[in-house]
mmCIF file with all atom_site columns, C-alpha atoms in Angstrom:
data_model
loop_
_atom_site.group_PDB
_atom_site.id
_atom_site.type_symbol
_atom_site.label_atom_id
_atom_site.label_alt_id
_atom_site.label_comp_id
_atom_site.label_asym_id
_atom_site.label_entity_id
_atom_site.label_seq_id
_atom_site.pdbx_PDB_ins_code
_atom_site.Cartn_x
_atom_site.Cartn_y
_atom_site.Cartn_z
_atom_site.occupancy
_atom_site.B_iso_or_equiv
_atom_site.pdbx_formal_charge
_atom_site.auth_seq_id
_atom_site.auth_comp_id
_atom_site.auth_asym_id
_atom_site.auth_atom_id
_atom_site.pdbx_PDB_model_num
ATOM 1   C CA . MET A 1 1   ? 110.094 88.860  88.370  1.00 0.00 ? 1   MET A CA 1
ATOM 2   C CA . GLY A 1 2   ? 110.589 88.742  92.133  1.00 0.00 ? 2   GLY A CA 1
ATOM 3   C CA . LYS A 1 3   ? 109.140 91.047  94.752  1.00 0.00 ? 3   LYS A CA 1
ATOM 4   C CA . SER A 1 4   ? 112.422 92.881  95.432  1.00 0.00 ? 4   SER A CA 1
ATOM 5   C CA . GLU A 1 5   ? 112.856 93.790  91.767  1.00 0.00 ? 5   GLU A CA 1
ATOM 6   C CA . LEU A 1 6   ? 109.231 94.917  91.577  1.00 0.00 ? 6   LEU A CA 1
ATOM 7   C CA . ARG A 1 7   ? 109.697 97.073  94.668  1.00 0.00 ? 7   ARG A CA 1
ATOM 8   C CA . LYS A 1 8   ? 112.583 98.899  93.000  1.00 0.00 ? 8   LYS A CA 1
ATOM 9   C CA . ILE A 1 9   ? 110.636 99.406  89.772  1.00 0.00 ? 9   ILE A CA 1
ATOM 10  C CA . PHE A 1 10  ? 107.502 100.749 91.448  1.00 0.00 ? 10  PHE A CA 1
ATOM 11  C CA . LEU A 1 11  ? 109.395 102.921 93.931  1.00 0.00 ? 11  LEU A CA 1
ATOM 12  C CA . ASN A 1 12  ? 111.281 104.476 91.007  1.00 0.00 ? 12  ASN A CA 1
ATOM 13  C CA . LYS A 1 13  ? 107.987 105.043 89.162  1.00 0.00 ? 13  LYS A CA 1
ATOM 14  C CA . ARG A 1 14  ? 106.430 106.707 92.180  1.00 0.00 ? 14  ARG A CA 1
ATOM 15  C CA . ASN A 1 15  ? 109.565 108.755 92.882  1.00 0.00 ? 15  ASN A CA 1
ATOM 16  C CA . SER A 1 16  ? 109.462 110.035 89.290  1.00 0.00 ? 16  SER A CA 1
ATOM 17  C CA . LEU A 1 17  ? 106.272 111.967 90.013  1.00 0.00 ? 17  LEU A CA 1
ATOM 18  C CA . THR A 1 18  ? 106.741 115.705 90.542  1.00 0.00 ? 18  THR A CA 1
ATOM 19  C CA . LYS A 1 19  ? 105.777 117.268 93.873  1.00 0.00 ? 19  LYS A CA 1
ATOM 20  C CA . GLU A 1 20  ? 102.923 119.079 92.077  1.00 0.00 ? 20  GLU A CA 1
ATOM 21  C CA . SER A 1 21  ? 101.665 115.821 90.584  1.00 0.00 ? 21  SER A CA 1
ATOM 22  C CA . ILE A 1 22  ? 101.808 114.062 93.955  1.00 0.00 ? 22  ILE A CA 1
ATOM 23  C CA . ASN A 1 23  ? 99.848  116.930 95.518  1.00 0.00 ? 23  ASN A CA 1
ATOM 24  C CA . SER A 1 24  ? 97.147  117.088 92.847  1.00 0.00 ? 24  SER A CA 1
ATOM 25  C CA . LYS A 1 25  ? 96.715  113.294 92.606  1.00 0.00 ? 25  LYS A CA 1
ATOM 26  C CA . SER A 1 26  ? 96.668  113.006 96.426  1.00 0.00 ? 26  SER A CA 1
ATOM 27  C CA . ASN A 1 27  ? 93.943  115.662 96.622  1.00 0.00 ? 27  ASN A CA 1
ATOM 28  C CA . ILE A 1 28  ? 91.752  113.671 94.233  1.00 0.00 ? 28  ILE A CA 1
ATOM 29  C CA . ILE A 1 29  ? 92.329  110.443 96.189  1.00 0.00 ? 29  ILE A CA 1
ATOM 30  C CA . ILE A 1 30  ? 91.601  112.107 99.540  1.00 0.00 ? 30  ILE A CA 1
ATOM 31  C CA . GLU A 1 31  ? 88.399  113.660 98.171  1.00 0.00 ? 31  GLU A CA 1
ATOM 32  C CA . LYS A 1 32  ? 87.273  110.194 97.080  1.00 0.00 ? 32  LYS A CA 1
ATOM 33  C CA . LEU A 1 33  ? 88.119  108.772 100.515 1.00 0.00 ? 33  LEU A CA 1
ATOM 34  C CA . ILE A 1 34  ? 86.136  111.458 102.363 1.00 0.00 ? 34  ILE A CA 1
ATOM 35  C CA . ASN A 1 35  ? 83.096  110.903 100.147 1.00 0.00 ? 35  ASN A CA 1
ATOM 36  C CA . SER A 1 36  ? 83.280  107.100 100.298 1.00 0.00 ? 36  SER A CA 1
ATOM 37  C CA . LYS A 1 37  ? 80.992  104.752 102.177 1.00 0.00 ? 37  LYS A CA 1
ATOM 38  C CA . PHE A 1 38  ? 84.136  103.395 103.824 1.00 0.00 ? 38  PHE A CA 1
ATOM 39  C CA . TYR A 1 39  ? 84.726  106.682 105.544 1.00 0.00 ? 39  TYR A CA 1
ATOM 40  C CA . LYS A 1 40  ? 81.090  107.442 106.280 1.00 0.00 ? 40  LYS A CA 1
ATOM 41  C CA . GLU A 1 41  ? 80.387  104.005 107.795 1.00 0.00 ? 41  GLU A CA 1
ATOM 42  C CA . SER A 1 42  ? 83.461  103.902 110.043 1.00 0.00 ? 42  SER A CA 1
ATOM 43  C CA . ASP A 1 43  ? 84.026  105.377 113.470 1.00 0.00 ? 43  ASP A CA 1
ATOM 44  C CA . ASN A 1 44  ? 87.755  104.575 113.603 1.00 0.00 ? 44  ASN A CA 1
ATOM 45  C CA . ILE A 1 45  ? 90.267  105.527 110.950 1.00 0.00 ? 45  ILE A CA 1
ATOM 46  C CA . PHE A 1 46  ? 93.636  103.735 110.987 1.00 0.00 ? 46  PHE A CA 1
ATOM 47  C CA . THR A 1 47  ? 95.982  105.382 108.527 1.00 0.00 ? 47  THR A CA 1
ATOM 48  C CA . TYR A 1 48  ? 99.643  105.908 107.838 1.00 0.00 ? 48  TYR A CA 1
ATOM 49  C CA . ILE A 1 49  ? 101.352 109.303 107.851 1.00 0.00 ? 49  ILE A CA 1
ATOM 50  C CA . ASN A 1 50  ? 102.923 109.710 104.427 1.00 0.00 ? 50  ASN A CA 1
ATOM 51  C CA . ILE A 1 51  ? 106.638 109.900 103.768 1.00 0.00 ? 51  ILE A CA 1
ATOM 52  C CA . GLY A 1 52  ? 108.543 110.407 100.548 1.00 0.00 ? 52  GLY A CA 1
ATOM 53  C CA . SER A 1 53  ? 106.430 110.073 97.415  1.00 0.00 ? 53  SER A CA 1
ATOM 54  C CA . GLU A 1 54  ? 103.494 108.271 99.061  1.00 0.00 ? 54  GLU A CA 1
ATOM 55  C CA . VAL A 1 55  ? 99.919  109.492 98.669  1.00 0.00 ? 55  VAL A CA 1
ATOM 56  C CA . ILE A 1 56  ? 99.680  112.457 101.045 1.00 0.00 ? 56  ILE A CA 1
ATOM 57  C CA . THR A 1 57  ? 97.464  111.623 104.032 1.00 0.00 ? 57  THR A CA 1
ATOM 58  C CA . GLU A 1 58  ? 97.938  114.636 106.321 1.00 0.00 ? 58  GLU A CA 1
ATOM 59  C CA . ASP A 1 59  ? 94.923  116.618 105.022 1.00 0.00 ? 59  ASP A CA 1
ATOM 60  C CA . PHE A 1 60  ? 92.796  113.475 105.325 1.00 0.00 ? 60  PHE A CA 1
ATOM 61  C CA . ILE A 1 61  ? 93.947  112.942 108.921 1.00 0.00 ? 61  ILE A CA 1
ATOM 62  C CA . ASN A 1 62  ? 93.128  116.571 109.823 1.00 0.00 ? 62  ASN A CA 1
ATOM 63  C CA . TYR A 1 63  ? 89.724  116.267 108.139 1.00 0.00 ? 63  TYR A CA 1
ATOM 64  C CA . ALA A 1 64  ? 88.883  113.080 110.036 1.00 0.00 ? 64  ALA A CA 1
ATOM 65  C CA . LEU A 1 65  ? 90.016  114.593 113.337 1.00 0.00 ? 65  LEU A CA 1
ATOM 66  C CA . ASN A 1 66  ? 87.829  117.671 112.724 1.00 0.00 ? 66  ASN A CA 1
ATOM 67  C CA . ASP A 1 67  ? 84.990  115.306 111.818 1.00 0.00 ? 67  ASP A CA 1
ATOM 68  C CA . LYS A 1 68  ? 85.327  113.782 115.314 1.00 0.00 ? 68  LYS A CA 1
ATOM 69  C CA . LYS A 1 69  ? 86.523  110.396 114.023 1.00 0.00 ? 69  LYS A CA 1
ATOM 70  C CA . THR A 1 70  ? 88.965  108.387 116.121 1.00 0.00 ? 70  THR A CA 1
ATOM 71  C CA . VAL A 1 71  ? 92.251  108.482 114.165 1.00 0.00 ? 71  VAL A CA 1
ATOM 72  C CA . ALA A 1 72  ? 95.131  106.126 114.852 1.00 0.00 ? 72  ALA A CA 1
ATOM 73  C CA . VAL A 1 73  ? 98.518  105.868 113.149 1.00 0.00 ? 73  VAL A CA 1
ATOM 74  C CA . PRO A 1 74  ? 101.018 103.006 113.161 1.00 0.00 ? 74  PRO A CA 1
ATOM 75  C CA . VAL A 1 75  ? 104.060 102.576 115.356 1.00 0.00 ? 75  VAL A CA 1
ATOM 76  C CA . SER A 1 76  ? 106.424 99.876  114.094 1.00 0.00 ? 76  SER A CA 1
ATOM 77  C CA . GLU A 1 77  ? 108.904 97.913  116.127 1.00 0.00 ? 77  GLU A CA 1
ATOM 78  C CA . LYS A 1 78  ? 111.986 96.163  114.824 1.00 0.00 ? 78  LYS A CA 1
ATOM 79  C CA . ASN A 1 79  ? 110.472 92.674  115.050 1.00 0.00 ? 79  ASN A CA 1
ATOM 80  C CA . SER A 1 80  ? 107.806 93.275  112.350 1.00 0.00 ? 80  SER A CA 1
ATOM 81  C CA . GLN A 1 81  ? 105.294 94.079  115.074 1.00 0.00 ? 81  GLN A CA 1
ATOM 82  C CA . MET A 1 82  ? 103.089 97.107  114.623 1.00 0.00 ? 82  MET A CA 1
ATOM 83  C CA . PHE A 1 83  ? 100.423 98.722  116.739 1.00 0.00 ? 83  PHE A CA 1
ATOM 84  C CA . PHE A 1 84  ? 98.248  101.776 116.318 1.00 0.00 ? 84  PHE A CA 1
ATOM 85  C CA . VAL A 1 85  ? 98.200  104.890 118.462 1.00 0.00 ? 85  VAL A CA 1
ATOM 86  C CA . LYS A 1 86  ? 95.244  107.259 118.763 1.00 0.00 ? 86  LYS A CA 1
ATOM 87  C CA . ILE A 1 87  ? 96.193  110.838 117.933 1.00 0.00 ? 87  ILE A CA 1
ATOM 88  C CA . LYS A 1 88  ? 94.543  114.197 118.436 1.00 0.00 ? 88  LYS A CA 1
ATOM 89  C CA . SER A 1 89  ? 96.748  116.118 115.978 1.00 0.00 ? 89  SER A CA 1
ATOM 90  C CA . LEU A 1 90  ? 99.772  115.821 113.693 1.00 0.00 ? 90  LEU A CA 1
ATOM 91  C CA . GLU A 1 91  ? 101.938 117.706 116.177 1.00 0.00 ? 91  GLU A CA 1
ATOM 92  C CA . ASN A 1 92  ? 104.719 116.128 118.246 1.00 0.00 ? 92  ASN A CA 1
ATOM 93  C CA . LEU A 1 93  ? 105.869 113.661 115.638 1.00 0.00 ? 93  LEU A CA 1
ATOM 94  C CA . GLN A 1 94  ? 109.258 111.978 115.825 1.00 0.00 ? 94  GLN A CA 1
ATOM 95  C CA . LYS A 1 95  ? 111.234 109.822 113.410 1.00 0.00 ? 95  LYS A CA 1
ATOM 96  C CA . GLY A 1 96  ? 110.402 106.149 113.685 1.00 0.00 ? 96  GLY A CA 1
ATOM 97  C CA . ILE A 1 97  ? 112.055 103.174 112.035 1.00 0.00 ? 97  ILE A CA 1
ATOM 98  C CA . PHE A 1 98  ? 112.200 103.338 108.218 1.00 0.00 ? 98  PHE A CA 1
ATOM 99  C CA . ASN A 1 99  ? 112.108 107.165 108.558 1.00 0.00 ? 99  ASN A CA 1
ATOM 100 C CA . THR A 1 100 ? 108.378 107.035 109.310 1.00 0.00 ? 100 THR A CA 1
ATOM 101 C CA . LYS A 1 101 ? 106.651 109.801 111.229 1.00 0.00 ? 101 LYS A CA 1
ATOM 102 C CA . THR A 1 102 ? 105.598 108.472 114.633 1.00 0.00 ? 102 THR A CA 1
ATOM 103 C CA . PRO A 1 103 ? 103.632 110.288 117.349 1.00 0.00 ? 103 PRO A CA 1
ATOM 104 C CA . LEU A 1 104 ? 104.817 110.613 120.899 1.00 0.00 ? 104 LEU A CA 1
ATOM 105 C CA . TYR A 1 105 ? 102.386 108.494 122.913 1.00 0.00 ? 105 TYR A CA 1
ATOM 106 C CA . ASN A 1 106 ? 101.470 106.842 126.186 1.00 0.00 ? 106 ASN A CA 1
ATOM 107 C CA . THR A 1 107 ? 100.411 103.209 126.427 1.00 0.00 ? 107 THR A CA 1
ATOM 108 C CA . ASP A 1 108 ? 96.852  104.475 127.054 1.00 0.00 ? 108 ASP A CA 1
ATOM 109 C CA . ASP A 1 109 ? 96.890  105.785 123.466 1.00 0.00 ? 109 ASP A CA 1
ATOM 110 C CA . ILE A 1 110 ? 97.338  102.296 121.935 1.00 0.00 ? 110 ILE A CA 1
ATOM 111 C CA . ILE A 1 111 ? 94.070  101.030 120.415 1.00 0.00 ? 111 ILE A CA 1
ATOM 112 C CA . SER A 1 112 ? 93.061  97.948  118.487 1.00 0.00 ? 112 SER A CA 1
ATOM 113 C CA . SER A 1 113 ? 91.106  97.833  115.263 1.00 0.00 ? 113 SER A CA 1
ATOM 114 C CA . ASP A 1 114 ? 87.560  96.451  115.321 1.00 0.00 ? 114 ASP A CA 1
ATOM 115 C CA . ASN A 1 115 ? 84.596  95.878  113.016 1.00 0.00 ? 115 ASN A CA 1
ATOM 116 C CA . LYS A 1 116 ? 84.061  99.673  112.777 1.00 0.00 ? 116 LYS A CA 1
ATOM 117 C CA . THR A 1 117 ? 87.649  100.385 111.669 1.00 0.00 ? 117 THR A CA 1
ATOM 118 C CA . PHE A 1 118 ? 88.534  101.710 108.230 1.00 0.00 ? 118 PHE A CA 1
ATOM 119 C CA . MET A 1 119 ? 92.227  100.974 107.622 1.00 0.00 ? 119 MET A CA 1
ATOM 120 C CA . ILE A 1 120 ? 94.249  102.734 104.932 1.00 0.00 ? 120 ILE A CA 1
ATOM 121 C CA . VAL A 1 121 ? 97.185  100.595 103.872 1.00 0.00 ? 121 VAL A CA 1
ATOM 122 C CA . PRO A 1 122 ? 100.258 101.960 102.061 1.00 0.00 ? 122 PRO A CA 1
ATOM 123 C CA . GLY A 1 123 ? 102.278 100.118 99.438  1.00 0.00 ? 123 GLY A CA 1
ATOM 124 C CA . LEU A 1 124 ? 104.396 100.238 96.310  1.00 0.00 ? 124 LEU A CA 1
ATOM 125 C CA . ALA A 1 125 ? 102.114 98.462  93.829  1.00 0.00 ? 125 ALA A CA 1
ATOM 126 C CA . PHE A 1 126 ? 98.709  96.807  93.465  1.00 0.00 ? 126 PHE A CA 1
ATOM 127 C CA . ASP A 1 127 ? 97.031  94.499  90.980  1.00 0.00 ? 127 ASP A CA 1
ATOM 128 C CA . ARG A 1 128 ? 93.527  94.020  89.628  1.00 0.00 ? 128 ARG A CA 1
ATOM 129 C CA . LYS A 1 129 ? 92.778  91.404  92.324  1.00 0.00 ? 129 LYS A CA 1
ATOM 130 C CA . ASN A 1 130 ? 93.477  94.003  95.085  1.00 0.00 ? 130 ASN A CA 1
ATOM 131 C CA . ASN A 1 131 ? 96.765  92.394  96.071  1.00 0.00 ? 131 ASN A CA 1
ATOM 132 C CA . ARG A 1 132 ? 99.384  94.851  97.223  1.00 0.00 ? 132 ARG A CA 1
ATOM 133 C CA . LEU A 1 133 ? 103.146 94.916  97.196  1.00 0.00 ? 133 LEU A CA 1
ATOM 134 C CA . GLY A 1 134 ? 104.356 96.425  100.445 1.00 0.00 ? 134 GLY A CA 1
ATOM 135 C CA . TYR A 1 135 ? 107.841 97.512  101.431 1.00 0.00 ? 135 TYR A CA 1
ATOM 136 C CA . GLY A 1 136 ? 108.955 93.995  102.341 1.00 0.00 ? 136 GLY A CA 1
ATOM 137 C CA . ALA A 1 137 ? 108.926 93.820  106.137 1.00 0.00 ? 137 ALA A CA 1
ATOM 138 C CA . GLY A 1 138 ? 105.428 92.343  106.428 1.00 0.00 ? 138 GLY A CA 1
ATOM 139 C CA . TYR A 1 139 ? 104.121 94.754  109.081 1.00 0.00 ? 139 TYR A CA 1
ATOM 140 C CA . TYR A 1 140 ? 100.659 95.267  107.596 1.00 0.00 ? 140 TYR A CA 1
ATOM 141 C CA . ASP A 1 141 ? 100.131 91.664  106.521 1.00 0.00 ? 141 ASP A CA 1
ATOM 142 C CA . LEU A 1 142 ? 101.049 90.460  110.016 1.00 0.00 ? 142 LEU A CA 1
ATOM 143 C CA . TYR A 1 143 ? 98.772  93.038  111.641 1.00 0.00 ? 143 TYR A CA 1
ATOM 144 C CA . LEU A 1 144 ? 95.863  92.254  109.303 1.00 0.00 ? 144 LEU A CA 1
ATOM 145 C CA . SER A 1 145 ? 96.261  88.517  109.840 1.00 0.00 ? 145 SER A CA 1
ATOM 146 C CA . LYS A 1 146 ? 95.722  88.955  113.595 1.00 0.00 ? 146 LYS A CA 1
ATOM 147 C CA . ASN A 1 147 ? 93.249  91.888  113.780 1.00 0.00 ? 147 ASN A CA 1
ATOM 148 C CA . ILE A 1 148 ? 89.840  92.660  112.354 1.00 0.00 ? 148 ILE A CA 1
ATOM 149 C CA . CYS A 1 149 ? 88.685  95.759  110.566 1.00 0.00 ? 149 CYS A CA 1
ATOM 150 C CA . LYS A 1 150 ? 85.626  96.669  108.527 1.00 0.00 ? 150 LYS A CA 1
ATOM 151 C CA . PHE A 1 151 ? 87.444  97.940  105.419 1.00 0.00 ? 151 PHE A CA 1
ATOM 152 C CA . ARG A 1 152 ? 91.058  97.509  104.223 1.00 0.00 ? 152 ARG A CA 1
ATOM 153 C CA . ILE A 1 153 ? 91.659  100.209 101.617 1.00 0.00 ? 153 ILE A CA 1
ATOM 154 C CA . GLY A 1 154 ? 94.764  100.826 99.538  1.00 0.00 ? 154 GLY A CA 1
ATOM 155 C CA . ILE A 1 155 ? 95.469  104.303 98.273  1.00 0.00 ? 155 ILE A CA 1
ATOM 156 C CA . PHE A 1 156 ? 97.844  104.425 95.327  1.00 0.00 ? 156 PHE A CA 1
ATOM 157 C CA . PHE A 1 157 ? 98.693  106.462 92.300  1.00 0.00 ? 157 PHE A CA 1
ATOM 158 C CA . ASP A 1 158 ? 97.504  104.850 89.084  1.00 0.00 ? 158 ASP A CA 1
ATOM 159 C CA . ILE A 1 159 ? 101.121 104.380 87.886  1.00 0.00 ? 159 ILE A CA 1
ATOM 160 C CA . GLN A 1 160 ? 101.493 101.849 90.741  1.00 0.00 ? 160 GLN A CA 1
ATOM 161 C CA . LYS A 1 161 ? 99.060  99.454  89.055  1.00 0.00 ? 161 LYS A CA 1
ATOM 162 C CA . THR A 1 162 ? 100.155 96.177  87.465  1.00 0.00 ? 162 THR A CA 1
ATOM 163 C CA . ASP A 1 163 ? 98.271  93.208  86.044  1.00 0.00 ? 163 ASP A CA 1
ATOM 164 C CA . ILE A 1 164 ? 99.375  90.628  88.568  1.00 0.00 ? 164 ILE A CA 1
ATOM 165 C CA . LEU A 1 165 ? 101.664 90.538  91.580  1.00 0.00 ? 165 LEU A CA 1
ATOM 166 C CA . PRO A 1 166 ? 103.501 87.514  92.991  1.00 0.00 ? 166 PRO A CA 1
ATOM 167 C CA . ILE A 1 167 ? 101.763 86.658  96.264  1.00 0.00 ? 167 ILE A CA 1
ATOM 168 C CA . ASN A 1 168 ? 102.192 84.079  98.993  1.00 0.00 ? 168 ASN A CA 1
ATOM 169 C CA . GLU A 1 169 ? 100.022 82.715  101.796 1.00 0.00 ? 169 GLU A CA 1
ATOM 170 C CA . PHE A 1 170 ? 101.045 85.559  104.127 1.00 0.00 ? 170 PHE A CA 1
ATOM 171 C CA . ASP A 1 171 ? 99.877  88.331  101.782 1.00 0.00 ? 171 ASP A CA 1
ATOM 172 C CA . ILE A 1 172 ? 96.522  89.824  102.757 1.00 0.00 ? 172 ILE A CA 1
ATOM 173 C CA . PRO A 1 173 ? 94.501  91.300  99.868  1.00 0.00 ? 173 PRO A CA 1
ATOM 174 C CA . LEU A 1 174 ? 92.778  94.654  100.252 1.00 0.00 ? 174 LEU A CA 1
ATOM 175 C CA . ASP A 1 175 ? 89.022  95.184  100.032 1.00 0.00 ? 175 ASP A CA 1
ATOM 176 C CA . PHE A 1 176 ? 89.337  98.113  97.650  1.00 0.00 ? 176 PHE A CA 1
ATOM 177 C CA . ILE A 1 177 ? 91.910  100.276 95.860  1.00 0.00 ? 177 ILE A CA 1
ATOM 178 C CA . ILE A 1 178 ? 91.467  104.017 95.348  1.00 0.00 ? 178 ILE A CA 1
ATOM 179 C CA . THR A 1 179 ? 93.556  105.941 92.804  1.00 0.00 ? 179 THR A CA 1
ATOM 180 C CA . GLU A 1 180 ? 93.173  109.345 91.152  1.00 0.00 ? 180 GLU A CA 1
ATOM 181 C CA . ARG A 1 181 ? 91.536  107.796 88.063  1.00 0.00 ? 181 ARG A CA 1
ATOM 182 C CA . LYS A 1 182 ? 88.036  108.968 87.315  1.00 0.00 ? 182 LYS A CA 1
ATOM 183 C CA . ASP A 1 183 ? 86.811  105.475 86.483  1.00 0.00 ? 183 ASP A CA 1
ATOM 184 C CA . ASP A 1 184 ? 87.483  104.073 89.975  1.00 0.00 ? 184 ASP A CA 1
ATOM 185 C CA . GLU A 1 185 ? 84.063  103.148 91.322  1.00 0.00 ? 185 GLU A CA 1
ATOM 186 C CA . LEU A 1 186 ? 83.312  103.621 95.000  1.00 0.00 ? 186 LEU A CA 1
#
Protein backbone atom coordinates (compact mmCIF):
# COMPACT_ATOMS: atom_id res chain seq x y z
CA MET A 1 0.00 0.00 0.00
CA GLY A 2 1.33 3.44 -0.91
CA LYS A 3 1.86 6.42 1.35
CA SER A 4 -1.13 8.39 0.05
CA GLU A 5 -3.53 5.51 0.78
CA LEU A 6 -2.00 5.08 4.24
CA ARG A 7 -2.39 8.80 4.92
CA LYS A 8 -6.12 8.58 4.21
CA ILE A 9 -6.54 5.48 6.38
CA PHE A 10 -4.70 6.91 9.38
CA LEU A 11 -6.26 10.35 9.10
CA ASN A 12 -9.70 8.69 9.10
CA LYS A 13 -8.70 6.60 12.14
CA ARG A 14 -7.52 9.67 14.02
CA ASN A 15 -10.56 11.71 12.97
CA SER A 16 -12.81 8.95 14.32
CA LEU A 17 -11.71 9.75 17.89
CA THR A 18 -14.18 11.76 19.92
CA LYS A 19 -13.18 15.17 21.26
CA GLU A 20 -13.26 13.71 24.79
CA SER A 21 -10.98 10.85 23.76
CA ILE A 22 -8.53 13.24 22.07
CA ASN A 23 -8.47 15.38 25.22
CA SER A 24 -7.94 12.51 27.66
CA LYS A 25 -5.33 10.74 25.51
CA SER A 26 -3.52 14.04 24.87
CA ASN A 27 -3.40 14.74 28.62
CA ILE A 28 -1.70 11.38 29.23
CA ILE A 29 0.81 12.00 26.43
CA ILE A 30 1.61 15.52 27.64
CA GLU A 31 2.09 14.28 31.21
CA LYS A 32 4.60 11.72 29.89
CA LEU A 33 6.39 14.43 27.90
CA ILE A 34 6.71 16.76 30.91
CA ASN A 35 8.10 13.96 33.07
CA SER A 36 10.49 12.64 30.40
CA LYS A 37 14.26 12.97 30.31
CA PHE A 38 13.80 14.54 26.87
CA TYR A 39 12.02 17.49 28.40
CA LYS A 40 14.18 17.74 31.51
CA GLU A 41 17.47 17.63 29.56
CA SER A 42 16.49 20.21 26.93
CA ASP A 43 16.61 23.98 27.05
CA ASN A 44 14.78 24.52 23.75
CA ILE A 45 11.44 22.98 22.85
CA PHE A 46 10.45 22.98 19.17
CA THR A 47 6.85 21.85 18.82
CA TYR A 48 3.87 22.14 16.54
CA ILE A 49 0.61 23.81 17.52
CA ASN A 50 -2.10 21.19 17.06
CA ILE A 51 -4.89 21.40 14.50
CA GLY A 52 -7.78 19.06 13.83
CA SER A 53 -7.51 15.70 15.57
CA GLU A 54 -3.77 15.91 16.36
CA VAL A 55 -2.43 15.34 19.86
CA ILE A 56 -3.19 18.59 21.70
CA THR A 57 0.02 20.52 22.40
CA GLU A 58 -1.27 23.84 23.77
CA ASP A 59 -1.14 22.86 27.46
CA PHE A 60 2.37 21.50 26.93
CA ILE A 61 3.46 24.76 25.28
CA ASN A 62 2.04 26.81 28.16
CA TYR A 63 3.71 24.53 30.71
CA ALA A 64 7.10 24.83 28.97
CA LEU A 65 6.77 28.61 28.73
CA ASN A 66 5.94 28.83 32.44
CA ASP A 67 8.92 26.55 33.11
CA LYS A 68 11.14 29.17 31.40
CA LYS A 69 12.00 26.92 28.45
CA THR A 70 12.59 28.50 25.06
CA VAL A 71 9.62 27.41 22.93
CA ALA A 72 9.55 27.67 19.16
CA VAL A 73 6.83 26.69 16.68
CA PRO A 74 7.08 26.08 12.94
CA VAL A 75 6.31 28.47 10.14
CA SER A 76 5.99 26.75 6.76
CA GLU A 77 6.51 28.30 3.37
CA LYS A 78 5.09 27.03 0.10
CA ASN A 79 8.42 25.59 -1.12
CA SER A 80 8.61 22.88 1.59
CA GLN A 81 10.85 25.16 3.65
CA MET A 82 10.13 25.49 7.33
CA PHE A 83 11.70 27.52 10.10
CA PHE A 84 10.95 27.91 13.79
CA VAL A 85 9.87 31.05 15.61
CA LYS A 86 10.39 31.66 19.32
CA ILE A 87 7.12 32.47 21.08
CA LYS A 88 6.24 33.92 24.47
CA SER A 89 2.56 32.88 24.41
CA LEU A 90 -0.14 31.31 22.26
CA GLU A 91 -1.72 34.69 21.58
CA ASN A 92 -1.62 36.48 18.23
CA LEU A 93 -1.86 33.39 16.07
CA GLN A 94 -2.89 33.57 12.43
CA LYS A 95 -3.79 30.94 9.85
CA GLY A 96 -0.76 29.59 8.00
CA ILE A 97 -0.61 27.27 5.03
CA PHE A 98 -2.40 23.92 5.49
CA ASN A 99 -4.64 25.71 8.06
CA THR A 100 -1.85 25.60 10.63
CA LYS A 101 -1.72 28.08 13.50
CA THR A 102 1.22 30.42 12.99
CA PRO A 103 2.45 33.19 15.28
CA LEU A 104 2.96 36.75 14.18
CA TYR A 105 6.73 37.26 14.33
CA ASN A 106 9.74 39.38 13.50
CA THR A 107 12.87 37.98 11.85
CA ASP A 108 14.59 38.35 15.25
CA ASP A 109 12.23 35.63 16.55
CA ILE A 110 13.54 32.99 14.11
CA ILE A 111 15.82 30.50 15.87
CA SER A 112 17.66 27.35 14.83
CA SER A 113 17.65 24.04 16.61
CA ASP A 114 20.84 22.86 18.31
CA ASN A 115 22.16 19.99 20.42
CA LYS A 116 19.96 21.14 23.34
CA THR A 117 16.74 21.12 21.32
CA PHE A 118 13.88 18.72 21.96
CA MET A 119 11.72 18.59 18.81
CA ILE A 120 8.17 17.25 18.81
CA VAL A 121 7.22 16.03 15.36
CA PRO A 122 3.60 15.52 14.21
CA GLY A 123 2.40 12.84 11.83
CA LEU A 124 -0.33 10.48 10.74
CA ALA A 125 1.24 7.11 11.56
CA PHE A 126 4.34 5.49 13.03
CA ASP A 127 5.87 2.02 13.06
CA ARG A 128 7.88 -0.06 15.52
CA LYS A 129 11.16 1.21 14.01
CA ASN A 130 10.18 4.82 14.85
CA ASN A 131 9.52 5.74 11.24
CA ARG A 132 6.72 8.23 10.76
CA LEU A 133 4.26 8.96 8.04
CA GLY A 134 3.85 12.71 7.72
CA TYR A 135 1.35 14.70 5.75
CA GLY A 136 3.25 14.37 2.48
CA ALA A 137 4.95 17.71 1.92
CA GLY A 138 8.29 16.73 3.48
CA TYR A 139 8.69 19.79 5.71
CA TYR A 140 9.96 17.98 8.81
CA ASP A 141 12.16 15.51 6.94
CA LEU A 142 13.80 18.37 5.05
CA TYR A 143 14.29 20.40 8.22
CA LEU A 144 15.69 17.43 10.16
CA SER A 145 18.06 16.53 7.32
CA LYS A 146 19.68 19.98 7.54
CA ASN A 147 19.48 20.81 11.27
CA ILE A 148 20.58 19.16 14.50
CA CYS A 149 18.57 18.53 17.62
CA LYS A 150 19.11 16.46 20.74
CA PHE A 151 15.84 14.50 20.64
CA ARG A 152 13.29 13.96 17.82
CA ILE A 153 10.09 12.77 19.48
CA GLY A 154 6.83 11.74 17.84
CA ILE A 155 3.61 12.10 19.79
CA PHE A 156 0.79 9.96 18.47
CA PHE A 157 -2.35 8.19 19.57
CA ASP A 158 -1.87 4.43 19.80
CA ILE A 159 -4.39 3.88 16.95
CA GLN A 160 -1.82 5.52 14.65
CA LYS A 161 0.58 2.60 15.07
CA THR A 162 1.32 0.12 12.30
CA ASP A 163 3.85 -2.69 11.92
CA ILE A 164 5.85 -1.20 9.08
CA LEU A 165 5.69 1.92 6.94
CA PRO A 166 7.04 2.37 3.43
CA ILE A 167 10.07 4.64 3.72
CA ASN A 168 12.58 6.18 1.36
CA GLU A 169 16.02 7.75 1.71
CA PHE A 170 14.51 11.17 2.55
CA ASP A 171 12.49 9.90 5.53
CA ILE A 172 14.11 10.71 8.89
CA PRO A 173 13.25 8.29 11.72
CA LEU A 174 12.37 9.60 15.15
CA ASP A 175 14.35 8.88 18.32
CA PHE A 176 11.28 7.94 20.31
CA ILE A 177 7.49 7.67 20.06
CA ILE A 178 5.15 8.58 22.92
CA THR A 179 1.52 7.45 22.97
CA GLU A 180 -1.11 7.21 25.69
CA ARG A 181 -0.36 3.50 26.28
CA LYS A 182 0.84 2.61 29.75
CA ASP A 183 3.52 0.25 28.45
CA ASP A 184 5.44 2.98 26.59
CA GLU A 185 8.80 3.18 28.34
CA LEU A 186 10.51 6.52 28.75
